[in-house]
PDB file of C-alpha atoms in Angstrom:
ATOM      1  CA  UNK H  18      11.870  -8.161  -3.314  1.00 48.00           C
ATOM      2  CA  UNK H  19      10.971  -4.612  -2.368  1.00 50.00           C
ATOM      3  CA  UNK H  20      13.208  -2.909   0.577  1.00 50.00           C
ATOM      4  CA  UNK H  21      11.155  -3.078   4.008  1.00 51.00           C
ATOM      5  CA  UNK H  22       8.512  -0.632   5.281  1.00 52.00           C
ATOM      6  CA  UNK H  23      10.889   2.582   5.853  1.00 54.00           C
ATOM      7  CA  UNK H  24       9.252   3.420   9.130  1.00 52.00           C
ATOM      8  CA  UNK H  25      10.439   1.009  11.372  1.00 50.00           C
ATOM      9  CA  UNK H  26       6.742   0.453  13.023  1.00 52.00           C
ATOM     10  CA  UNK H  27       6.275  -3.276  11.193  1.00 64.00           C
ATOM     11  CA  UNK H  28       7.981  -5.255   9.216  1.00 84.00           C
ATOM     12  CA  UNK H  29       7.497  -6.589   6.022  1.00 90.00           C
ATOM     13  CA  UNK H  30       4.707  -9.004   5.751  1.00 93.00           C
ATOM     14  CA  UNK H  31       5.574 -12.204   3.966  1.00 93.00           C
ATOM     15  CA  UNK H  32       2.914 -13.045   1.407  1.00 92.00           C
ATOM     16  CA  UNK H  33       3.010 -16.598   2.553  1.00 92.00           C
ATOM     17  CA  UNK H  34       2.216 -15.596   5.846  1.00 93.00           C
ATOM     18  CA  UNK H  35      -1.414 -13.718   5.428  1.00 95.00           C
ATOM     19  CA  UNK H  36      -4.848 -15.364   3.011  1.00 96.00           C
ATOM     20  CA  UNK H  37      -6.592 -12.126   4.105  1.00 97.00           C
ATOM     21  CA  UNK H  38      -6.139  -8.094   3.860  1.00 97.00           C
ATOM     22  CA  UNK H  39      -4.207  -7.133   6.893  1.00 96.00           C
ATOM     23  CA  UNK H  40      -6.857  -3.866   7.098  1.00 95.00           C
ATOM     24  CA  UNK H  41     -10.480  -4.852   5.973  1.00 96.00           C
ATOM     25  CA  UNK H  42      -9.849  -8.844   6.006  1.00 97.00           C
ATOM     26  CA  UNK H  43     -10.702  -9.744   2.668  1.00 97.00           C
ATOM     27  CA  UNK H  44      -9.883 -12.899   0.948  1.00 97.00           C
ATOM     28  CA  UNK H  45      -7.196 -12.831  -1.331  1.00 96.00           C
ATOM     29  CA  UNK H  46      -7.277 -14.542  -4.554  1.00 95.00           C
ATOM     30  CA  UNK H  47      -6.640 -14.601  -7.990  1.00 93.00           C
ATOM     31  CA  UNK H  48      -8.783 -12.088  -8.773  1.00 94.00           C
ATOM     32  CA  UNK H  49      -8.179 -10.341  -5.483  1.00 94.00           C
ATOM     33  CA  UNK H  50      -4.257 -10.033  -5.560  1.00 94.00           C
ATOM     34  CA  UNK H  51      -1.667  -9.204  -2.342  1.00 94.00           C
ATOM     35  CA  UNK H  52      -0.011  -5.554  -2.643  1.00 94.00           C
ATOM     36  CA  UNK H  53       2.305  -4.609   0.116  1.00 94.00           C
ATOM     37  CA  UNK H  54       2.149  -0.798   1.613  1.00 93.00           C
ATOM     38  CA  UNK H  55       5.891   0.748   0.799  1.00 91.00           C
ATOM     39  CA  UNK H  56       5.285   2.712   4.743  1.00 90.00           C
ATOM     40  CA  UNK H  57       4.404  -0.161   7.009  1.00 92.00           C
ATOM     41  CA  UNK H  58       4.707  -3.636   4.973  1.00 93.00           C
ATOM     42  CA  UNK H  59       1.239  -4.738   5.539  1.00 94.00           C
ATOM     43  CA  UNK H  60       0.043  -7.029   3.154  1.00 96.00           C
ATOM     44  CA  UNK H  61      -3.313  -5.695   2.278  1.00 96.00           C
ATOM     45  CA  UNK H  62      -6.047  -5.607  -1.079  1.00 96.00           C
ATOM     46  CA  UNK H  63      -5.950  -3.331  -4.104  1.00 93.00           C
ATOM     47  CA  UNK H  64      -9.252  -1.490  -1.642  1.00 94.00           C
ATOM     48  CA  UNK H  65      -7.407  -0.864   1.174  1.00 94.00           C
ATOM     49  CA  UNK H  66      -4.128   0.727  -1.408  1.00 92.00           C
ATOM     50  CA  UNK H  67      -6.203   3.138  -3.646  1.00 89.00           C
ATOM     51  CA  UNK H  68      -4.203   4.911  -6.265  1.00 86.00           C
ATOM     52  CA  UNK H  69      -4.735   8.299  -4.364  1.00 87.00           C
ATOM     53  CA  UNK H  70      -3.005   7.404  -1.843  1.00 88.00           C
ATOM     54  CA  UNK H  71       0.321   6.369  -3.229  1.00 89.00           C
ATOM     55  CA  UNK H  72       3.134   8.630  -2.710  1.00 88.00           C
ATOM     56  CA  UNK H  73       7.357   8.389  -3.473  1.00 87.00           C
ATOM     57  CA  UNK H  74       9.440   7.103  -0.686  1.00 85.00           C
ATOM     58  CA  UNK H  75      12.552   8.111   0.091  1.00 83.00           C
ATOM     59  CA  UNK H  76      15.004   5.838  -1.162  1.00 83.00           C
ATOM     60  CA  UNK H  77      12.583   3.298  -3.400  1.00 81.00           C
ATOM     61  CA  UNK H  78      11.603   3.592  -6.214  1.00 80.00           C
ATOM     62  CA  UNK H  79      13.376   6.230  -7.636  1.00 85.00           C
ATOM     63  CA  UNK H  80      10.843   9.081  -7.078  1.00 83.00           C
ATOM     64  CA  UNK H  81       7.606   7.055  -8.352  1.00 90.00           C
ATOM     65  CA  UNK H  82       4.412   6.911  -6.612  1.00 90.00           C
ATOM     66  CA  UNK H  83       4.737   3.946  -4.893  1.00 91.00           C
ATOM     67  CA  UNK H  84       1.889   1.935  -2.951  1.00 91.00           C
ATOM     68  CA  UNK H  85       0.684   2.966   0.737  1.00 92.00           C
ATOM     69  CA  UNK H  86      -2.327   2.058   2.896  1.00 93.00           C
ATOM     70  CA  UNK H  87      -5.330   3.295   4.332  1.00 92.00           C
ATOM     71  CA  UNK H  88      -3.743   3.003   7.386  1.00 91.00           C
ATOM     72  CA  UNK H  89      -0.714   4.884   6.800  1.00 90.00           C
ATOM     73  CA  UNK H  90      -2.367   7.762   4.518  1.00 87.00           C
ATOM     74  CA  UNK H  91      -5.711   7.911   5.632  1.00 79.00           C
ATOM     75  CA  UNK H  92      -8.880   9.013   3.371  1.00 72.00           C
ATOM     76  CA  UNK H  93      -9.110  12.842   5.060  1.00 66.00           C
ATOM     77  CA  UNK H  94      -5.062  13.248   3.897  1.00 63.00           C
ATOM     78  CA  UNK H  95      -5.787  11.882   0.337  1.00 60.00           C
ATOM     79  CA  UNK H  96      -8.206  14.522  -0.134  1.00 61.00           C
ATOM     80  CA  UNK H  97      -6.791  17.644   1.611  1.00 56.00           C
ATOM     81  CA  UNK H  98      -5.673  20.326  -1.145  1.00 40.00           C
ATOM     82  CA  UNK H  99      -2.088  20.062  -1.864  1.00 50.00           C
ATOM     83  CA  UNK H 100      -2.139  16.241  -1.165  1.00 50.00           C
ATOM     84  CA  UNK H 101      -4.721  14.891  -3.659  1.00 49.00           C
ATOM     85  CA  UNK H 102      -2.931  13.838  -7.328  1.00 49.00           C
ATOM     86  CA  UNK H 103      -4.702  13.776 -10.094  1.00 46.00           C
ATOM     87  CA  UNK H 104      -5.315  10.620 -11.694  1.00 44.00           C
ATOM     88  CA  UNK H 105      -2.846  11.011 -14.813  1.00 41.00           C
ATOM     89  CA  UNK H 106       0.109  11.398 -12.593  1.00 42.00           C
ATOM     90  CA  UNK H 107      -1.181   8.694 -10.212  1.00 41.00           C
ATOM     91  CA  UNK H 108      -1.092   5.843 -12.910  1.00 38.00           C
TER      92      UNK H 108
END
């Protein structure tokens, strides 16, 4: 299992413990799989996670990109210059 959300707001969501997103409160499924944001442990749908907005974490991972949420890097900070990776480097 990954290491808990690094900053100390939340902690890790069980998977057991949620049938919907944590942000937008979508049904999970088969088709609609549980990903866990590497800042604050929510438990939360490949929607609320987009690839833009992954980023490494200190400590996990081993410098990848690593999942993070809406929540925690919100749309405007995806998109500010600087911040934004291209897709090649995201997947």
């Amino acid at each position: 299992r990954p290491a808990p959300a690094v900053d100390g707001r939340r902690g890790w969501t069980e998977d057991a413990a949620v049938t919907c997103c944590e942000l937008c409160r979508c049904r999970f499924s088969l088709l609609n799989r549980r990903h866990h944001c590497r800042r604050c442990g929510r438990c939360i749908c490949s929607g609320c996670s987009p690839s833009e907005s992954r980023r490494p974490v200190p400590g996990q991972g081993n410098g990848r990109l690593l999942r993070h949420c809406k929540a925690c890097v919100p749309p405007a900070a995806q998109n500010m210059a600087g911040l934004a990776l291209p897709q090649a480097v995201v997947q």
